[in-house]
Coordinates of C-alpha atoms and ligand atoms in Angstrom, one line a residue:
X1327 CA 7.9 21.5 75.5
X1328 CA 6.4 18.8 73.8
X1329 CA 4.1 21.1 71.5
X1330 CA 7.8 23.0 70.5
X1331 CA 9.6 19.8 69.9
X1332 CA 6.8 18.7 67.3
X1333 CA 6.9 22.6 65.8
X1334 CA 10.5 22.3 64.9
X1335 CA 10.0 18.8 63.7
X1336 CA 7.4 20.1 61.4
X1337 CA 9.7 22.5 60.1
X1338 CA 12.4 20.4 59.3
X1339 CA 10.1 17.7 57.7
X1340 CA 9.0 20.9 55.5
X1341 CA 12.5 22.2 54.9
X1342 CA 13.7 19.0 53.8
X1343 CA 10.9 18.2 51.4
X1344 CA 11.1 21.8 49.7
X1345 CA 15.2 21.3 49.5
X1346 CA 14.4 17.3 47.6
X1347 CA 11.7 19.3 45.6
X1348 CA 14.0 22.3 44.4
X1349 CA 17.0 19.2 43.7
X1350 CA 15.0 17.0 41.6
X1351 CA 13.8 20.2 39.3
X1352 CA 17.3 21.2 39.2
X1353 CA 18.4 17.6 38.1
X1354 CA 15.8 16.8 35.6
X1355 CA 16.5 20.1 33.7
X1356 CA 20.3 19.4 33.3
X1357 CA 20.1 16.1 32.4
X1358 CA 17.3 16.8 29.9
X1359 CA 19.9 19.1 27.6
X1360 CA 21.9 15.7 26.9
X1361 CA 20.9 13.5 24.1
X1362 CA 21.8 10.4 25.3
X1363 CA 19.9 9.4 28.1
X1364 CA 21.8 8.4 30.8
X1365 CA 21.2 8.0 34.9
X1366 CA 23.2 9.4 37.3
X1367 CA 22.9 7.2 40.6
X1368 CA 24.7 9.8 42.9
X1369 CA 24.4 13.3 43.5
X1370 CA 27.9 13.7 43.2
X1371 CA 27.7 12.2 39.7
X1372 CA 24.8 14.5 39.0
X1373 CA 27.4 17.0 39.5
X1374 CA 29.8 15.7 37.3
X1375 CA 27.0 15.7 34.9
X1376 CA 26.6 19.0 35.2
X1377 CA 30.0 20.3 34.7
X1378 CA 30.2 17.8 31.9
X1379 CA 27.1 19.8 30.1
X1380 CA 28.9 23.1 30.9
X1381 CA 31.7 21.9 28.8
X1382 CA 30.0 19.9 26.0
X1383 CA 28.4 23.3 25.5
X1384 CA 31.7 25.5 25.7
X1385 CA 33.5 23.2 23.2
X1386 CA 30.4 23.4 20.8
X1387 CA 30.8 27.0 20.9
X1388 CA 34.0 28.0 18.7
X1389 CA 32.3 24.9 16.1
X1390 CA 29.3 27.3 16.2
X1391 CA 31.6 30.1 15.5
X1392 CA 33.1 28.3 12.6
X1393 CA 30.0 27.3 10.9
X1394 CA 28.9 31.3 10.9
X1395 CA 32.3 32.2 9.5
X1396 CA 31.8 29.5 6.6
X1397 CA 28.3 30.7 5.7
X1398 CA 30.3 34.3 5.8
X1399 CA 32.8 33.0 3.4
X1400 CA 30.6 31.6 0.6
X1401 CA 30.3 34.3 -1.7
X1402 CA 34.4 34.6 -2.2
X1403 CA 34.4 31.0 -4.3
X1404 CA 31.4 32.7 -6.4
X1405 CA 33.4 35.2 -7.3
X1406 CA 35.6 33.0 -9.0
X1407 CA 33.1 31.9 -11.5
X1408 CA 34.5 32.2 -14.5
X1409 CA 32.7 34.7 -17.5
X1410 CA 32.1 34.1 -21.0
X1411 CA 35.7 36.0 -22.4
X1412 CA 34.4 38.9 -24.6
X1413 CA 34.0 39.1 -28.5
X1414 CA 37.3 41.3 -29.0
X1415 CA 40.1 39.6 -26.9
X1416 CA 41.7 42.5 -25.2
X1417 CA 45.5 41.7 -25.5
X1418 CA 45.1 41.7 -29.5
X1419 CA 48.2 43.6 -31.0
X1420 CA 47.6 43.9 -34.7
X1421 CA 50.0 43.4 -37.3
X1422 CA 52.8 41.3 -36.4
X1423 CA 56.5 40.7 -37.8
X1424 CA 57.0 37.1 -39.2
X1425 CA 60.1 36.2 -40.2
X1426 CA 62.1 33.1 -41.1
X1427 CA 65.6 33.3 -41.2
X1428 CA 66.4 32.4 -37.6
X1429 CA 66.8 28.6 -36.7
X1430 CA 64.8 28.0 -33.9
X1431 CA 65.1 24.0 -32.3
X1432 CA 62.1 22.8 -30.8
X1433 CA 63.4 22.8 -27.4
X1434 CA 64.0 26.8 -27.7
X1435 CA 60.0 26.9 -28.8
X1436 CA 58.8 24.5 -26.0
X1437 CA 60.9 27.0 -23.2
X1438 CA 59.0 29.8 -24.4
X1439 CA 55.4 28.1 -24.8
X1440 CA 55.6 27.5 -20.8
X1441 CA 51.7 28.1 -20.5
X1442 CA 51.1 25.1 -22.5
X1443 CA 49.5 21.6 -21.3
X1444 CA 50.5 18.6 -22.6
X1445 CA 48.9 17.4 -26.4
X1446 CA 49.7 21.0 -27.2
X1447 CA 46.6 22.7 -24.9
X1448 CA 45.9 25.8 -23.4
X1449 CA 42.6 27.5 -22.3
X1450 CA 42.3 30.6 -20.8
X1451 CA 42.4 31.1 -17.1
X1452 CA 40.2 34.5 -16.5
X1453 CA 37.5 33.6 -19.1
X1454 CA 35.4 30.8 -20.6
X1455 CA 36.6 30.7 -24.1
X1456 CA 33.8 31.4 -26.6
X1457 CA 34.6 27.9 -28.4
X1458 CA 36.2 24.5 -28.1
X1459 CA 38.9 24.6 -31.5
X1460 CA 40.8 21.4 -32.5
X1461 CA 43.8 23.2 -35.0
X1462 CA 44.3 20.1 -37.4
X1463 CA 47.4 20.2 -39.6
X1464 CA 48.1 17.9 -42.4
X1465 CA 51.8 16.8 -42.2
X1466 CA 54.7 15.1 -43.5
X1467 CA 58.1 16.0 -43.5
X1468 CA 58.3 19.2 -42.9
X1469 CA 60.2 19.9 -39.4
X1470 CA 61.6 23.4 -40.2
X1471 CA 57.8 24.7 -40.8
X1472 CA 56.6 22.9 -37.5
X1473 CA 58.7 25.0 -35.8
X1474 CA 58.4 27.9 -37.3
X1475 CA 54.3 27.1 -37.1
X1476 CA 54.3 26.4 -32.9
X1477 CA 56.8 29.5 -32.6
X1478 CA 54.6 32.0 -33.9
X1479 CA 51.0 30.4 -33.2
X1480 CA 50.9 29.4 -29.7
X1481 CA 51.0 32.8 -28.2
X1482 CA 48.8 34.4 -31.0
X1483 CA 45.9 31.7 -30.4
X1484 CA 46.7 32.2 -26.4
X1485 CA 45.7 36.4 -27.2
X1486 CA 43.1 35.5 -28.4
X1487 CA 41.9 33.8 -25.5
X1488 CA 40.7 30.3 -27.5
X1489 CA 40.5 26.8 -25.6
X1490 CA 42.4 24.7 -27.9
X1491 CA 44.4 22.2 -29.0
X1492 CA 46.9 21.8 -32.1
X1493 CA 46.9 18.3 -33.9
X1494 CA 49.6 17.5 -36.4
X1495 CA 48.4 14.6 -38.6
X1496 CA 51.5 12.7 -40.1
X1497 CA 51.3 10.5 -43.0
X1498 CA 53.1 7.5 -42.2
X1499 CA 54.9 5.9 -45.1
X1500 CA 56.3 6.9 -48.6
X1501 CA 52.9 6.7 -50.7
X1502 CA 51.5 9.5 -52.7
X1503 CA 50.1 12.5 -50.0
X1504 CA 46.2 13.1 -49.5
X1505 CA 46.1 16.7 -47.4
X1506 CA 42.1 16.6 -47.4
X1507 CA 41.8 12.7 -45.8
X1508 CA 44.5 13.9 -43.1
X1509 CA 42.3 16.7 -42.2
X1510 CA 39.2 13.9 -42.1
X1511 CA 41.2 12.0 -39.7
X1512 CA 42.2 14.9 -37.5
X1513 CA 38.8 15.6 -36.8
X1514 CA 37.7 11.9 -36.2
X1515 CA 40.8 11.9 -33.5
X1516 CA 40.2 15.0 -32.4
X1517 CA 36.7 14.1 -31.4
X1518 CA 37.6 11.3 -29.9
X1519 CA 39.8 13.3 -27.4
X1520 CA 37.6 16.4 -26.7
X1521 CA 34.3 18.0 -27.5
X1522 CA 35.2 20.4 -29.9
X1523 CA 32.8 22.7 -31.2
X1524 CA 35.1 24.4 -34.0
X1525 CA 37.8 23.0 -36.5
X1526 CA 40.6 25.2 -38.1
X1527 CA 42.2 23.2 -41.0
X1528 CA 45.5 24.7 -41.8
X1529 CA 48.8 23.8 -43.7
X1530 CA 52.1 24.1 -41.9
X1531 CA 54.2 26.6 -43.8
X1532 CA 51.2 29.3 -43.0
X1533 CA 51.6 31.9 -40.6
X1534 CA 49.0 34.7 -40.1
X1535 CA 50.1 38.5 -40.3
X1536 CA 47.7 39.8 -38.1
X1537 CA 46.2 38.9 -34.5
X1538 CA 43.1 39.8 -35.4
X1539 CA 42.2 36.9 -38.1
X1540 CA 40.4 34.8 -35.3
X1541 CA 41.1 31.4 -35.1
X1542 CA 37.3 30.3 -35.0
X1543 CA 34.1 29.5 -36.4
X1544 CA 31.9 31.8 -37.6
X1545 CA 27.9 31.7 -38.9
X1546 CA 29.1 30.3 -42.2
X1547 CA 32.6 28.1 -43.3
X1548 CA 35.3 30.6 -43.0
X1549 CA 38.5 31.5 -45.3
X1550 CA 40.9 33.0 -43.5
X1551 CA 44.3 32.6 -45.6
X1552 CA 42.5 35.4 -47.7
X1553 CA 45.8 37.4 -48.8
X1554 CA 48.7 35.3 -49.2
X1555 CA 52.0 36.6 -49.9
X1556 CA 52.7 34.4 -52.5
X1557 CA 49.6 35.7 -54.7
X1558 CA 50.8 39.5 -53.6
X1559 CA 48.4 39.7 -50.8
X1560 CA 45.1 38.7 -52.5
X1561 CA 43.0 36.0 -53.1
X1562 CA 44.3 33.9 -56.6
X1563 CA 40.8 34.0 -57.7
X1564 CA 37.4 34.6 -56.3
X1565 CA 36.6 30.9 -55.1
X1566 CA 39.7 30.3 -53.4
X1567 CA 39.4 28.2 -49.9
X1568 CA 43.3 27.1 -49.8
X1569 CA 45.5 27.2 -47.1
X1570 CA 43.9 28.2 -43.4
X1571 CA 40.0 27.4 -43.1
X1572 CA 37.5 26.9 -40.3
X1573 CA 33.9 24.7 -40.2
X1574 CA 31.6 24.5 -37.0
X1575 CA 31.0 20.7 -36.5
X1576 CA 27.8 21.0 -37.8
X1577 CA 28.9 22.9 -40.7
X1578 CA 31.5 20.2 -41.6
X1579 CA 29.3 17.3 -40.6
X1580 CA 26.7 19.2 -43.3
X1581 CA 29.2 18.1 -45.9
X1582 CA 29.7 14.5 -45.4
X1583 CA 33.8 16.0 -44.4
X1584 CA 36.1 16.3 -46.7
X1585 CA 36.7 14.1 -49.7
X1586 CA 38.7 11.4 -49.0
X1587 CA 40.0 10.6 -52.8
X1588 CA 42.3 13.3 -53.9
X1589 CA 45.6 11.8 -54.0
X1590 CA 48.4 14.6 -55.1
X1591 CA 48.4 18.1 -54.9
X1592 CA 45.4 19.7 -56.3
X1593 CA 41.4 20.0 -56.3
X1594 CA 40.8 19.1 -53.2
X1595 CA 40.2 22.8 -51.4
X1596 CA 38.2 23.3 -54.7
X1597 CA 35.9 20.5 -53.8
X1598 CA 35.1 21.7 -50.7
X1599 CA 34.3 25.1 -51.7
X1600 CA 31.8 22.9 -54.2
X1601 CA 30.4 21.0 -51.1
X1602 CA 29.7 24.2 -49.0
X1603 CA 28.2 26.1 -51.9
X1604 CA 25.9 23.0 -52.3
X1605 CA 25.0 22.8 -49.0
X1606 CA 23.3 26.0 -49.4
X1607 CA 26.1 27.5 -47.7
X1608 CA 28.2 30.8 -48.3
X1609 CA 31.8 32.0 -47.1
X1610 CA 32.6 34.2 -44.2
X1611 CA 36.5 35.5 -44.9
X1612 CA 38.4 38.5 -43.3
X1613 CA 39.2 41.8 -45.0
X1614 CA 42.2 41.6 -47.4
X1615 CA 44.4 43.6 -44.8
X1616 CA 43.7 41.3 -41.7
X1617 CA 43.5 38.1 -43.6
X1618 CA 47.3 38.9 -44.8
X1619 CA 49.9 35.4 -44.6
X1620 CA 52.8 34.3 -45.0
X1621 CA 53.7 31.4 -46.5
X1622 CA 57.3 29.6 -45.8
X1623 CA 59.1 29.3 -49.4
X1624 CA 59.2 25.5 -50.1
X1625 CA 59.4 23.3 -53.4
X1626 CA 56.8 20.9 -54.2
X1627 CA 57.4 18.0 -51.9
X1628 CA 58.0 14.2 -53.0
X1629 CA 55.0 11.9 -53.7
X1630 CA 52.8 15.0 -53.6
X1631 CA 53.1 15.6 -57.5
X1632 CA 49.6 17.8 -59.3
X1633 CA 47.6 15.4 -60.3
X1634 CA 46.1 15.5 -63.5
X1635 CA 42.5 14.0 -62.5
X1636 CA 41.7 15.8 -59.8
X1637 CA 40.4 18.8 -61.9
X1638 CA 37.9 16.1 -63.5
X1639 CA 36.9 14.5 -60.2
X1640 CA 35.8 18.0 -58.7
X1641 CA 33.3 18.0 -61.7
X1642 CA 31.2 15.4 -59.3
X1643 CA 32.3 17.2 -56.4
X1644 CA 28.1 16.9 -55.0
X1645 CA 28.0 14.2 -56.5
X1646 CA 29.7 12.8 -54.7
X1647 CA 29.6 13.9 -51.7
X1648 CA 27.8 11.8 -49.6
X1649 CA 29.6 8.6 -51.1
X1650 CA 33.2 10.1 -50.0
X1651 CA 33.6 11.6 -46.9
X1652 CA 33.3 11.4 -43.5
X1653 CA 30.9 8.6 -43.4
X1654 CA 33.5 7.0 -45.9
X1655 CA 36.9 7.6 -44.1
X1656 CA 39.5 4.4 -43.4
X1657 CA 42.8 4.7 -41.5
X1658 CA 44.7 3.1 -38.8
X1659 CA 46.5 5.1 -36.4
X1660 CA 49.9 4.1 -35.9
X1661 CA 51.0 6.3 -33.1
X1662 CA 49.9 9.2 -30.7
X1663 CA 52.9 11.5 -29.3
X1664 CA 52.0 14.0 -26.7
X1665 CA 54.4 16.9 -26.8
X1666 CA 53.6 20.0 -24.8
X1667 CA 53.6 21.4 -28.3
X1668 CA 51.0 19.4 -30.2
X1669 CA 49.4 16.2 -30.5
X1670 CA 51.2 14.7 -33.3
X1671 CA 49.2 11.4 -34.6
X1672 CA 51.2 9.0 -37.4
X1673 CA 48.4 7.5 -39.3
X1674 CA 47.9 4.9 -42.3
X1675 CA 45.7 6.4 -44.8
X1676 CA 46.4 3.6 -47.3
X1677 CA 47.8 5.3 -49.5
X1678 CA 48.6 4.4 -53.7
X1679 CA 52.1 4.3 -54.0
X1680 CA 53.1 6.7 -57.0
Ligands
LIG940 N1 52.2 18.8 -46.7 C1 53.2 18.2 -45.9 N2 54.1 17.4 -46.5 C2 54.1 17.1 -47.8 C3 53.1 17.7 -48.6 C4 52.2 18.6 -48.0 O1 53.3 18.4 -44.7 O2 55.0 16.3 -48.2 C5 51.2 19.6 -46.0 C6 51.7 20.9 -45.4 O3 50.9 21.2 -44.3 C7 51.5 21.8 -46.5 C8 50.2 21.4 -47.1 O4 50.2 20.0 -47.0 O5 51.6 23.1 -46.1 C9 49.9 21.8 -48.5 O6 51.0 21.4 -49.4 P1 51.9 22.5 -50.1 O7 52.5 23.4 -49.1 O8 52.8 21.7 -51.0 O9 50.9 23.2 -51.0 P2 51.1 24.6 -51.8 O10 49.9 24.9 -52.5 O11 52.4 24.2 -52.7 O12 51.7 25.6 -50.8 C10 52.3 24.3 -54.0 C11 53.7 23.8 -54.5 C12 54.6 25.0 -54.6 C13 55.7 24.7 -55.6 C14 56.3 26.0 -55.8 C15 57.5 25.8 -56.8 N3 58.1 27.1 -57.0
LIG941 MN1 52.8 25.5 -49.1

């Protein structure tokens, strides 16, 4: 009896030891999946523990899920990496009808320019444009050819897909006009606002016949008011750089700028032809059919009179070019408007009264 009593106590003893030994396995690999250390001082907290793992784990897994999903969905933003836009912009239509007889106010323009920023931007939104182009137009006075201008060159510089931005630069004040030194100061502004790579220089009463005379830079200065209506579609003779013309930075910064000392109409276009072909430098224009303009019929304004020593200045035109420039230029800006239709910039070029 005695011998049985001590046989089942054995057992127990056993039983018990091999049900502590299978529970403290048990606990020690639970806990060990938490970071934290912490100590459970009751089985029924063990418990707890457990069921607490169980859902730490189960809410982690739709996070999980997530994370796999994002990894998924990182090629779609790649796709939206913008290309280079091509050489030829596609939506080009070729010869287009310009005319002037209808009145047009500047709020009619600005409801049809809706793709416009303000300062008068726009880049395109499928394509990197090939250049950065500040348009810089030399003004005064003339708010029937601004509107004409915006009218019909917003949507052609939009087709052909430039990033851009169009700068009127108004003479403040009465004296005599200087279109070359307003051009110098629409690039310094320009600059100041943007990097621009490219510069088109153009007068406000011209408007291009063709979609396909780029508004850009190209390996050498370029012409493009090649075949103006007013000299019966062709160039007035062979040096001619009037008008519409574009210069690369480095191509204008080549020649000092522009010069800064022809007051009146006259010469100045002449001497920059001088300074390119000095520079080493030839001229890039566009056929006689795709370079065709139109120029808005206008009498010679006030305080813009020919004047009669310009021809004799552009003598000295290399001369003096790296006195008069650029490196030369003085103005103070009197105001800067943003429209959605341009940048217009009032400026005091100290102008001689005449
Ligand atoms: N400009 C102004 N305001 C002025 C003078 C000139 O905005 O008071 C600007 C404007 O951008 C203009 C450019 O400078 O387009 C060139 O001036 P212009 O248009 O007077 O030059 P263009 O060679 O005129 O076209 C020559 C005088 C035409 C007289 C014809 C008489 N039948
Ligand atoms: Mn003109």
């Amino acid at each position: 009896m005695r011998k049985k009593s001590l046989k089942t106590l054995v057992f127990l003893v056993f039983l018990s030891l091999a049900f502590y030994t299978v529970l403290f396995f048990y606990k020690k690999k639970s806990t060990a999946t938490f970071s934290s250390k912490k100590s459970y001082g009751t089985d029924k907290a063990f418990i707890w523990a457990i069921k607490e793992t169980v859902q730490v784990q189960q809410a982690k897994k739709p996070e999980a899920l997530e994370a796999s999903q994002e990894k998924i969905e990182i090629p779609a933003p790649a796709k939206q990496i913008l290309e280079r836009c091509p050489d030829t912009p596609p939506d080009l239509v070729g010869p287009l009808y310009v005319e002037f007889t209808v009145e047009r106010t500047l709020d009619e323009v600005r409801k049809e320019m809706n793709f416009l920023k303000e300062g008068g931007r726009y880049k395109p939104p499928d394509c990197i444009a090939q250049q950065k182009v500040a348009l810089i137009i030399p003004f005064r006075n003339r708010y029937d050819h601004l509107r004409h201008w915006l009218y019909y060159l917003h949507p052609i510089l939009k087709r052909q897909q430039v990033d851009y931005t169009v700068y009127i630069i108004n003479q403040d004040g009465e004296g005599v006009f200087n279109r070359a030194k307003l051009m110098n100061v629409g690039y310094a502004e320009a600059m100041k606002q943007y990097d621009y790579d490219c510069f088109v220089f153009s007068d406000i009463d011209l408007i291009p016949l063709d979609d396909r005379n780029l508004y850009r830079c190209f390996e050498s200065p370029r012409h493009l008011a090649v075949a103006m209506d007013k000299f019966n579609f062709n160039m007035p003779y062979d040096t001619f750089f009037g008008g519409v013309s574009s210069l690369s930075r480095d191509q204008y910064l080549k020649i000092n700028g522009f010069p800064n000392t022809y007051w009146g109409w006259g010469g100045e276009d002449d001497d920059i032809h001088e300074r390119i072909k000095s520079r080493g430098m030839t001229i890039s224009r566009p056929d006689l059919a795709t370079g065709k303009y139109k120029m808005i019929r206008h009498q010679r304004d006030l305080h813009n009179e020919a004047n009669p020593n310009n021809p004799f200045k552009l003598r000295l035109a290399s001369l003096n070019m790296n006195a008069d420039g650029i490196n030369s230029l003085r103005y103070t800006v009197k105001a800067i408007v943003k429209d959605v239709l341009y940048t217009f910039i009032t400026v005091d070029i100290e102008a001689p009264q005449s």
